[in-house]
């Protein structure tokens, strides 16, 4: 059985990818800013946030790819 994604589903998937990409970008900026402060706690927190943003983005992209296939 082959399913075709509904337009709303695809838009929603695309929006999730875009939102995850935006969070990833913001997390990268936070890491850069944290490094400029030299505060180890901030650097650790920013790196943790970046790691989670990478995971979230990967999940969103994989979900979008599975909709296409």
JSON list of C-alpha atoms in Angstrom, two decimals:
[
{"chain": "A", "resi": 1, "resn": "UNK", "atom": "CA", "xyz": [0.00, 0.00, 0.00]},
{"chain": "A", "resi": 2, "resn": "UNK", "atom": "CA", "xyz": [1.29, 3.43, -0.93]},
{"chain": "A", "resi": 3, "resn": "UNK", "atom": "CA", "xyz": [0.28, 6.52, 0.95]},
{"chain": "A", "resi": 4, "resn": "UNK", "atom": "CA", "xyz": [0.48, 10.05, -0.29]},
{"chain": "A", "resi": 5, "resn": "UNK", "atom": "CA", "xyz": [1.09, 12.74, 2.30]},
{"chain": "A", "resi": 6, "resn": "UNK", "atom": "CA", "xyz": [-1.73, 15.23, 2.66]},
{"chain": "A", "resi": 7, "resn": "UNK", "atom": "CA", "xyz": [-0.72, 18.82, 1.88]},
{"chain": "A", "resi": 8, "resn": "UNK", "atom": "CA", "xyz": [-1.40, 19.91, 5.48]},
{"chain": "A", "resi": 9, "resn": "UNK", "atom": "CA", "xyz": [0.77, 17.10, 6.81]},
{"chain": "A", "resi": 10, "resn": "UNK", "atom": "CA", "xyz": [3.64, 18.08, 4.53]},
{"chain": "A", "resi": 11, "resn": "UNK", "atom": "CA", "xyz": [3.34, 21.74, 5.49]},
{"chain": "A", "resi": 12, "resn": "UNK", "atom": "CA", "xyz": [3.32, 20.80, 9.14]},
{"chain": "A", "resi": 13, "resn": "UNK", "atom": "CA", "xyz": [6.40, 18.61, 8.60]},
{"chain": "A", "resi": 14, "resn": "UNK", "atom": "CA", "xyz": [8.12, 21.42, 6.71]},
{"chain": "A", "resi": 15, "resn": "UNK", "atom": "CA", "xyz": [7.29, 23.84, 9.51]},
{"chain": "A", "resi": 16, "resn": "UNK", "atom": "CA", "xyz": [8.73, 21.45, 12.10]},
{"chain": "A", "resi": 17, "resn": "UNK", "atom": "CA", "xyz": [11.97, 21.22, 10.11]},
{"chain": "A", "resi": 18, "resn": "UNK", "atom": "CA", "xyz": [12.13, 25.01, 9.77]},
{"chain": "A", "resi": 19, "resn": "UNK", "atom": "CA", "xyz": [11.47, 25.52, 13.47]},
{"chain": "A", "resi": 20, "resn": "UNK", "atom": "CA", "xyz": [14.10, 22.95, 14.42]},
{"chain": "A", "resi": 21, "resn": "UNK", "atom": "CA", "xyz": [16.59, 24.61, 12.07]},
{"chain": "A", "resi": 22, "resn": "UNK", "atom": "CA", "xyz": [15.88, 27.97, 13.69]},
{"chain": "A", "resi": 23, "resn": "UNK", "atom": "CA", "xyz": [16.43, 26.51, 17.18]},
{"chain": "A", "resi": 24, "resn": "UNK", "atom": "CA", "xyz": [19.66, 24.93, 15.93]},
{"chain": "A", "resi": 25, "resn": "UNK", "atom": "CA", "xyz": [20.87, 28.29, 14.63]},
{"chain": "A", "resi": 26, "resn": "UNK", "atom": "CA", "xyz": [19.99, 30.00, 17.91]},
{"chain": "A", "resi": 27, "resn": "UNK", "atom": "CA", "xyz": [21.77, 27.28, 19.88]},
{"chain": "A", "resi": 28, "resn": "UNK", "atom": "CA", "xyz": [24.91, 27.75, 17.78]},
{"chain": "A", "resi": 29, "resn": "UNK", "atom": "CA", "xyz": [24.80, 31.48, 18.51]},
{"chain": "A", "resi": 30, "resn": "UNK", "atom": "CA", "xyz": [24.41, 30.74, 22.22]},
{"chain": "A", "resi": 31, "resn": "UNK", "atom": "CA", "xyz": [27.53, 28.55, 22.17]},
{"chain": "A", "resi": 32, "resn": "UNK", "atom": "CA", "xyz": [29.49, 31.31, 20.47]},
{"chain": "A", "resi": 33, "resn": "UNK", "atom": "CA", "xyz": [28.27, 33.89, 22.98]},
{"chain": "A", "resi": 34, "resn": "UNK", "atom": "CA", "xyz": [28.97, 31.59, 25.93]},
{"chain": "A", "resi": 35, "resn": "UNK", "atom": "CA", "xyz": [32.54, 31.06, 24.75]},
{"chain": "A", "resi": 36, "resn": "UNK", "atom": "CA", "xyz": [33.04, 34.80, 24.59]},
{"chain": "A", "resi": 37, "resn": "UNK", "atom": "CA", "xyz": [32.08, 35.10, 28.27]},
{"chain": "A", "resi": 38, "resn": "UNK", "atom": "CA", "xyz": [34.55, 32.46, 29.38]},
{"chain": "A", "resi": 39, "resn": "UNK", "atom": "CA", "xyz": [32.00, 31.20, 31.92]},
{"chain": "A", "resi": 40, "resn": "UNK", "atom": "CA", "xyz": [32.30, 27.40, 32.01]},
{"chain": "A", "resi": 41, "resn": "UNK", "atom": "CA", "xyz": [28.76, 26.90, 33.32]},
{"chain": "A", "resi": 42, "resn": "UNK", "atom": "CA", "xyz": [27.30, 28.95, 30.47]},
{"chain": "A", "resi": 43, "resn": "UNK", "atom": "CA", "xyz": [29.46, 27.12, 27.94]},
{"chain": "A", "resi": 44, "resn": "UNK", "atom": "CA", "xyz": [28.27, 23.76, 29.27]},
{"chain": "A", "resi": 45, "resn": "UNK", "atom": "CA", "xyz": [24.64, 24.85, 29.23]},
{"chain": "A", "resi": 46, "resn": "UNK", "atom": "CA", "xyz": [24.93, 26.23, 25.71]},
{"chain": "A", "resi": 47, "resn": "UNK", "atom": "CA", "xyz": [26.61, 23.04, 24.48]},
{"chain": "A", "resi": 48, "resn": "UNK", "atom": "CA", "xyz": [23.84, 20.97, 26.06]},
{"chain": "A", "resi": 49, "resn": "UNK", "atom": "CA", "xyz": [21.25, 23.15, 24.33]},
{"chain": "A", "resi": 50, "resn": "UNK", "atom": "CA", "xyz": [23.10, 22.75, 21.02]},
{"chain": "A", "resi": 51, "resn": "UNK", "atom": "CA", "xyz": [23.20, 18.98, 21.44]},
{"chain": "A", "resi": 52, "resn": "UNK", "atom": "CA", "xyz": [19.44, 18.87, 22.02]},
{"chain": "A", "resi": 53, "resn": "UNK", "atom": "CA", "xyz": [18.84, 21.16, 19.03]},
{"chain": "A", "resi": 54, "resn": "UNK", "atom": "CA", "xyz": [20.89, 18.82, 16.82]},
{"chain": "A", "resi": 55, "resn": "UNK", "atom": "CA", "xyz": [18.86, 15.83, 18.01]},
{"chain": "A", "resi": 56, "resn": "UNK", "atom": "CA", "xyz": [15.57, 17.67, 17.45]},
{"chain": "A", "resi": 57, "resn": "UNK", "atom": "CA", "xyz": [16.62, 18.80, 13.97]},
{"chain": "A", "resi": 58, "resn": "UNK", "atom": "CA", "xyz": [17.72, 15.29, 13.02]},
{"chain": "A", "resi": 59, "resn": "UNK", "atom": "CA", "xyz": [14.38, 13.88, 14.15]},
{"chain": "A", "resi": 60, "resn": "UNK", "atom": "CA", "xyz": [12.47, 16.53, 12.18]},
{"chain": "A", "resi": 61, "resn": "UNK", "atom": "CA", "xyz": [14.50, 15.96, 9.01]},
{"chain": "A", "resi": 62, "resn": "UNK", "atom": "CA", "xyz": [14.13, 12.19, 9.26]},
{"chain": "A", "resi": 63, "resn": "UNK", "atom": "CA", "xyz": [10.36, 12.57, 9.72]},
{"chain": "A", "resi": 64, "resn": "UNK", "atom": "CA", "xyz": [10.21, 14.80, 6.65]},
{"chain": "A", "resi": 65, "resn": "UNK", "atom": "CA", "xyz": [12.21, 12.30, 4.61]},
{"chain": "A", "resi": 66, "resn": "UNK", "atom": "CA", "xyz": [9.96, 9.44, 5.66]},
{"chain": "A", "resi": 67, "resn": "UNK", "atom": "CA", "xyz": [6.94, 11.46, 4.45]},
{"chain": "A", "resi": 68, "resn": "UNK", "atom": "CA", "xyz": [8.55, 11.85, 1.03]},
{"chain": "A", "resi": 69, "resn": "UNK", "atom": "CA", "xyz": [9.39, 8.18, 0.57]}
]
